[in-house]
Every structure is written in structure tokens, then in C-alpha cells.
Amino acid sequence: MSAHPVATPEPRAALRVAPLVDAARAAAAPEGTAPWFVTAVDDGVAVRSVVRRWSLAEEPLARVTRVAAGAGLRAIRLAVAAQGRRPQVTYPVEEGLLAVVRPGEPYAPRPLERALYAALRDEGRPQGADGPRAPAVRAVLRRAAETESAWLRGIGHPVVPGDELGPTWPDLLDDGEMRPEPVFVLVGAPGRVPHADLRTGQAVEALRLTAALLGLRTAVVAAPADPAALRARLPDRARDVLEGARGSTVAVLEFWRDRLGVG
């Protein structure tokens, strides 16, 4: 009687950390040095805040740190998937530690994930000029936000950046440059801090890269935005979009078609 052959699984290739760090650096970030960083851990990476208490604090600088780190976290997840592993994210309760990303089971990244990773490596520059127009753009962006457990609402009214509104992120063109067909949206994630901040940041990065695939430029007008200051800047007809934002970390984004796509 012959024994059944025993299949010996092939060892999994170790995760390469350098592409994950590069991806985090390529993610959107607020003006100045983002006060968070990435370190290698056992078979993965950890996302940490520079100041340990910022991982849980309510103060504005702590919150923008977590939103910015969330954008980097989304980029790291893409880089893990690009290595053929399903990203596994945990949020340990440890001061200074925001998230840990480790590789899960073998995974074939979807075409969209490959395209988003390519857009990330190209620094979020628009990938084409023939994407859909509004409101089709908003529908695609809404789906991108929802994949990150966030919501998206069109404002239909311009929002001018300002210190009281919240920190502006750097993908803005020169003030004198045209922004054809601008689309303004609110994006946010419900829940308590710090997790709502991290989810909002992941949604911001997913939207920036999705917009690049649509041939759009992105400006983060404010993230996180102060709801009271935002309400004061909107006309009465647009303020109702804020009613559903209660209890969420909110960002204001502007999208416009790259000049090369203007006919």
C-alpha cells in the first residue's frame, strides 16, 4: 500500500520593505514635513506618530498627523498588494503606534489596484485626458471613497482654503493658473478618533489616485476641516450637506481637469 505523496508548500517570499516606505513617501501629505514615519517590524511595517501621544490626542496637530498617516497607510496597502500579498492591517492600542501592515495570503492584485499603484509611483499626476465628466466623475469618486468605509458628497460651491478652515495639502497649482471644470466634494469617515482620522486619510489618498486615472488634478483644500468654519463659508443651499457629516472626520477636496485635457 503506497502512501499518499505529501505536498510541501513553497515558502513565501519575504515582503520587501523598501517599496512600502517609498509608497508612503509618495502619498499625499500636508504642507511641511508630515509628523509620522514608517518602521520595519516582523514581516511588515508600522506607521507611527513622531510624538507618541498624538496617536490618541484630540488636538489639531495630532488629528492632521493621523489623517496624513492614513494617506500613507493606503499607499502602503497598495504596495503590499503589488508584491502579490493581501495587506493585513491592525490598529494596536499602543501609544505612538497608528497601524501595522503585514502581508497576508497570496493575492493577485486587481487591474484597478495595479493602475492605482502606477498612479502612486507617478506621484499622482493625471494619467490621461479622456476621463468622464461630472456627474460621472462624482459617481466614480464616490465608489472610491466607499471602498475605504468613507462617504463622499458633492458641494456644488467653491471653497477657498484658509487657516481657520484647516490645513491645506500641497497638490495645489499656482493660484493664477486656470482650474477648468472644478468639482468640490466633502469626504469623511464616521466614528471616533483616532480611527475616523485614519480612514479619512486613506479615502483622501484613494480619491487622489482615482482622480489621476480620470485625468484630474487634486487639491486637498482642508483635511481635516473644521465643520464650523466650513459651514460659515457655504451658502444656505449648500449647508445641508454638512448635516450628514456630524460625528465624522471631514476633508474638503477639489478636482479639476488637467490643462492638457482641455479642448
Short mmCIF file of C-alpha atoms in Angstrom, two decimals:
data_model
loop_
_atom_site.label_atom_id
_atom_site.label_comp_id
_atom_site.label_asym_id
_atom_site.label_seq_id
_atom_site.Cartn_x
_atom_site.Cartn_y
_atom_site.Cartn_z
CA MET A 1 0.00 0.00 0.00
CA SER A 2 1.60 3.19 -1.12
CA ALA A 3 1.44 6.33 0.95
CA HIS A 4 -0.10 9.48 -0.48
CA PRO A 5 2.54 11.98 -1.54
CA VAL A 6 2.95 14.89 0.83
CA ALA A 7 2.81 18.31 -0.85
CA THR A 8 5.36 20.67 0.60
CA PRO A 9 4.19 24.27 0.21
CA GLU A 10 6.69 26.62 -1.32
CA PRO A 11 7.99 29.17 1.17
CA ARG A 12 6.54 32.61 0.72
CA ALA A 13 8.90 35.29 -0.42
CA ALA A 14 9.71 37.77 2.31
CA LEU A 15 8.00 41.10 2.00
CA ARG A 16 10.26 43.79 0.59
CA VAL A 17 10.05 46.76 2.93
CA ALA A 18 11.73 49.41 0.74
CA PRO A 19 8.82 49.66 -1.77
CA LEU A 20 6.43 50.12 1.16
CA VAL A 21 8.47 53.00 2.54
CA ASP A 22 8.74 54.53 -0.94
CA ALA A 23 4.96 54.25 -1.36
CA ALA A 24 4.36 56.01 1.96
CA ARG A 25 6.66 58.85 0.88
CA ALA A 26 4.77 59.19 -2.42
CA ALA A 27 1.40 59.59 -0.71
CA ALA A 28 -0.27 62.98 -0.35
CA ALA A 29 0.81 64.95 2.71
CA PRO A 30 0.14 68.33 4.33
CA GLU A 31 2.49 71.27 3.92
CA GLY A 32 5.83 70.74 5.60
CA THR A 33 7.22 67.50 6.97
CA ALA A 34 4.49 65.03 7.83
CA PRO A 35 4.91 64.25 11.56
CA TRP A 36 4.65 60.47 11.14
CA PHE A 37 7.05 57.80 9.94
CA VAL A 38 7.34 54.14 8.96
CA THR A 39 9.46 51.50 10.67
CA ALA A 40 10.06 47.86 9.83
CA VAL A 41 8.55 45.26 12.15
CA ASP A 42 8.47 41.46 11.99
CA ASP A 43 7.37 40.75 8.38
CA GLY A 44 5.75 44.14 7.88
CA VAL A 45 5.84 47.82 8.70
CA ALA A 46 4.47 50.04 11.44
CA VAL A 47 3.08 53.55 10.95
CA ARG A 48 3.96 55.74 13.92
CA SER A 49 3.44 59.33 15.01
CA VAL A 50 6.51 61.43 15.81
CA VAL A 51 5.02 62.48 19.15
CA ARG A 52 3.74 59.38 20.95
CA ARG A 53 0.67 60.99 22.50
CA TRP A 54 -0.51 62.15 19.05
CA SER A 55 -1.77 58.64 18.33
CA LEU A 56 -4.80 59.31 20.56
CA ALA A 57 -4.85 63.07 21.27
CA GLU A 58 -7.69 65.36 20.15
CA GLU A 59 -5.55 68.43 19.42
CA PRO A 60 -5.46 69.69 15.81
CA LEU A 61 -1.84 68.73 15.08
CA ALA A 62 -2.48 65.20 16.30
CA ARG A 63 -5.52 64.87 14.07
CA VAL A 64 -3.81 66.12 10.92
CA THR A 65 -0.96 63.71 11.72
CA ARG A 66 -3.40 60.81 11.74
CA VAL A 67 -5.16 61.90 8.54
CA ALA A 68 -1.80 62.26 6.79
CA ALA A 69 -0.66 58.90 8.12
CA GLY A 70 -3.89 57.40 6.79
CA ALA A 71 -2.95 58.57 3.30
CA GLY A 72 0.41 56.87 3.70
CA LEU A 73 -1.30 53.75 5.02
CA ARG A 74 -3.42 53.48 1.87
CA ALA A 75 -0.27 53.77 -0.24
CA ILE A 76 1.44 51.05 1.80
CA ARG A 77 -1.54 48.75 1.29
CA LEU A 78 -1.24 49.21 -2.46
CA ALA A 79 2.47 48.41 -2.32
CA VAL A 80 1.83 45.20 -0.38
CA ALA A 81 -0.79 44.12 -2.92
CA ALA A 82 1.66 44.90 -5.73
CA GLN A 83 4.01 42.31 -4.18
CA GLY A 84 1.31 39.67 -4.51
CA ARG A 85 0.14 39.57 -0.90
CA ARG A 86 -3.13 40.64 0.63
CA PRO A 87 -2.44 43.50 3.08
CA GLN A 88 -3.49 42.85 6.67
CA VAL A 89 -3.89 46.00 8.78
CA THR A 90 -4.16 46.06 12.55
CA TYR A 91 -4.52 49.00 14.91
CA PRO A 92 -2.77 48.03 18.16
CA VAL A 93 -3.56 50.06 21.24
CA GLU A 94 -0.07 51.35 21.89
CA GLU A 95 0.97 54.96 22.38
CA GLY A 96 2.68 56.32 19.30
CA LEU A 97 1.62 53.41 17.09
CA LEU A 98 -1.06 54.18 14.49
CA ALA A 99 -1.20 50.98 12.43
CA VAL A 100 0.72 47.85 11.47
CA VAL A 101 0.62 46.39 7.96
CA ARG A 102 1.65 42.78 7.34
CA PRO A 103 1.32 40.55 4.29
CA GLY A 104 -1.50 38.04 4.29
CA GLU A 105 -2.30 35.27 1.88
CA PRO A 106 -1.00 35.23 -1.71
CA TYR A 107 -3.05 37.64 -3.74
CA ALA A 108 -3.38 38.65 -7.37
CA PRO A 109 -3.92 42.42 -7.38
CA ARG A 110 -6.89 43.56 -9.40
CA PRO A 111 -6.33 45.66 -12.53
CA LEU A 112 -7.61 48.74 -10.70
CA GLU A 113 -5.13 48.23 -7.87
CA ARG A 114 -2.31 47.90 -10.40
CA ALA A 115 -3.43 51.12 -12.05
CA LEU A 116 -3.67 52.96 -8.71
CA TYR A 117 -0.19 51.77 -7.76
CA ALA A 118 1.15 53.01 -11.09
CA ALA A 119 -0.51 56.38 -10.44
CA LEU A 120 1.08 56.46 -6.99
CA ARG A 121 4.54 55.79 -8.41
CA ASP A 122 3.90 58.58 -10.91
CA GLU A 123 3.29 60.94 -7.96
CA GLY A 124 -0.43 61.18 -8.61
CA ARG A 125 -0.07 63.01 -11.92
CA PRO A 126 -3.07 62.73 -14.26
CA GLN A 127 -2.84 59.57 -16.34
CA GLY A 128 -4.97 60.71 -19.27
CA ALA A 129 -7.24 63.43 -20.63
CA ASP A 130 -10.31 61.49 -21.71
CA GLY A 131 -11.93 60.58 -18.41
CA PRO A 132 -15.65 61.01 -17.71
CA ARG A 133 -17.18 64.39 -16.96
CA ALA A 134 -19.27 65.40 -13.96
CA PRO A 135 -21.55 63.94 -12.65
CA ALA A 136 -19.98 60.67 -13.82
CA VAL A 137 -16.74 61.77 -12.14
CA ARG A 138 -18.52 62.15 -8.80
CA ALA A 139 -20.02 58.68 -9.13
CA VAL A 140 -16.59 57.10 -9.69
CA LEU A 141 -15.07 59.10 -6.84
CA ARG A 142 -17.93 58.17 -4.53
CA ARG A 143 -17.28 54.49 -5.12
CA ALA A 144 -13.58 55.02 -4.39
CA ALA A 145 -14.42 56.66 -1.05
CA GLU A 146 -16.87 53.92 -0.14
CA THR A 147 -14.19 51.25 -0.62
CA GLU A 148 -12.40 52.93 2.30
CA SER A 149 -15.53 52.94 4.50
CA ALA A 150 -15.91 56.66 3.90
CA TRP A 151 -18.65 58.79 2.34
CA LEU A 152 -18.46 61.48 -0.33
CA ARG A 153 -20.84 64.36 -1.08
CA GLY A 154 -20.63 66.94 -3.83
CA ILE A 155 -20.77 70.53 -2.56
CA GLY A 156 -21.58 72.37 -5.78
CA HIS A 157 -19.95 75.53 -4.43
CA PRO A 158 -16.31 76.66 -4.42
CA VAL A 159 -14.43 76.51 -1.11
CA VAL A 160 -11.40 78.77 -0.70
CA PRO A 161 -8.59 77.45 1.54
CA GLY A 162 -7.89 79.30 4.76
CA ASP A 163 -6.02 78.72 8.01
CA GLU A 164 -9.22 78.67 10.04
CA LEU A 165 -10.77 76.04 7.76
CA GLY A 166 -7.99 73.51 8.25
CA PRO A 167 -4.60 72.53 6.82
CA THR A 168 -4.19 72.71 3.05
CA TRP A 169 -2.25 69.92 1.35
CA PRO A 170 0.34 70.68 -1.35
CA ASP A 171 -1.10 69.42 -4.65
CA LEU A 172 -2.36 72.92 -5.47
CA LEU A 173 -1.39 74.61 -8.70
CA ASP A 174 -0.23 78.20 -8.70
CA ASP A 175 -3.10 80.48 -7.66
CA GLY A 176 -3.02 82.25 -11.03
CA GLU A 177 -3.37 79.04 -13.03
CA MET A 178 -6.72 78.04 -14.50
CA ARG A 179 -8.69 75.18 -12.98
CA PRO A 180 -11.23 74.17 -15.61
CA GLU A 181 -14.41 72.38 -14.51
CA PRO A 182 -13.62 72.31 -10.79
CA VAL A 183 -15.54 69.83 -8.66
CA PHE A 184 -15.66 70.32 -4.89
CA VAL A 185 -16.53 67.47 -2.55
CA LEU A 186 -16.64 66.59 1.10
CA VAL A 187 -15.25 63.23 2.13
CA GLY A 188 -15.37 61.84 5.61
CA ALA A 189 -15.40 58.79 7.81
CA PRO A 190 -17.71 58.35 10.80
CA GLY A 191 -16.57 57.15 14.17
CA ARG A 192 -14.29 58.11 16.98
CA VAL A 193 -10.71 59.29 16.77
CA PRO A 194 -8.16 58.01 16.00
CA HIS A 195 -9.77 55.53 13.59
CA ALA A 196 -12.02 58.06 11.79
CA ASP A 197 -8.96 60.23 11.08
CA LEU A 198 -7.01 57.29 9.65
CA ARG A 199 -9.94 56.18 7.48
CA THR A 200 -10.44 59.70 6.15
CA GLY A 201 -6.76 59.88 5.21
CA GLN A 202 -6.99 56.54 3.40
CA ALA A 203 -10.01 57.85 1.50
CA VAL A 204 -8.15 61.06 0.55
CA GLU A 205 -5.30 59.04 -0.97
CA ALA A 206 -7.69 56.65 -2.75
CA LEU A 207 -9.51 59.64 -4.23
CA ARG A 208 -6.30 61.38 -5.30
CA LEU A 209 -5.09 58.30 -7.19
CA THR A 210 -8.52 57.55 -8.66
CA ALA A 211 -8.75 61.15 -9.86
CA ALA A 212 -5.35 60.78 -11.56
CA LEU A 213 -6.73 57.80 -13.52
CA LEU A 214 -9.61 60.04 -14.61
CA GLY A 215 -7.21 62.70 -15.89
CA LEU A 216 -7.88 65.01 -12.93
CA ARG A 217 -5.69 67.04 -10.62
CA THR A 218 -6.45 67.09 -6.91
CA ALA A 219 -6.18 69.78 -4.24
CA VAL A 220 -6.84 68.98 -0.61
CA VAL A 221 -8.48 72.24 0.42
CA ALA A 222 -8.62 71.19 4.07
CA ALA A 223 -8.02 67.91 5.90
CA PRO A 224 -9.28 67.67 8.50
CA ALA A 225 -11.69 70.55 8.04
CA ASP A 226 -13.28 72.49 10.89
CA PRO A 227 -17.07 71.97 10.49
CA ALA A 228 -17.99 75.37 11.95
CA ALA A 229 -15.60 77.24 9.67
CA LEU A 230 -16.79 75.22 6.69
CA ARG A 231 -20.44 75.97 7.45
CA ALA A 232 -19.66 79.69 7.56
CA ARG A 233 -18.12 79.50 4.08
CA LEU A 234 -21.04 77.75 2.39
CA PRO A 235 -24.26 79.40 1.18
CA ASP A 236 -27.51 78.29 2.81
CA ARG A 237 -28.39 75.92 -0.05
CA ALA A 238 -25.12 74.00 0.41
CA ARG A 239 -25.08 73.73 4.18
CA ASP A 240 -27.43 70.76 4.28
CA VAL A 241 -24.56 68.53 3.08
CA LEU A 242 -22.97 69.09 6.48
CA GLU A 243 -25.91 67.63 8.37
CA GLY A 244 -24.87 64.11 7.44
CA ALA A 245 -21.28 64.86 8.39
CA ARG A 246 -21.88 65.03 12.13
CA GLY A 247 -19.61 62.66 14.01
CA SER A 248 -17.22 62.31 11.05
CA THR A 249 -13.71 63.46 10.31
CA VAL A 250 -14.21 65.60 7.21
CA ALA A 251 -11.92 66.70 4.38
CA VAL A 252 -12.63 69.15 1.54
CA LEU A 253 -11.21 68.21 -1.86
CA GLU A 254 -11.15 69.98 -5.21
CA PHE A 255 -10.73 68.18 -8.53
CA TRP A 256 -10.19 69.71 -11.95
CA ARG A 257 -9.18 68.52 -15.37
CA ASP A 258 -5.53 68.87 -16.24
CA ARG A 259 -4.81 71.62 -18.76
CA LEU A 260 -3.70 69.04 -21.29
CA GLY A 261 -7.22 67.64 -21.25
CA VAL A 262 -8.98 70.92 -22.00
CA GLY A 263 -10.27 71.09 -25.57
#
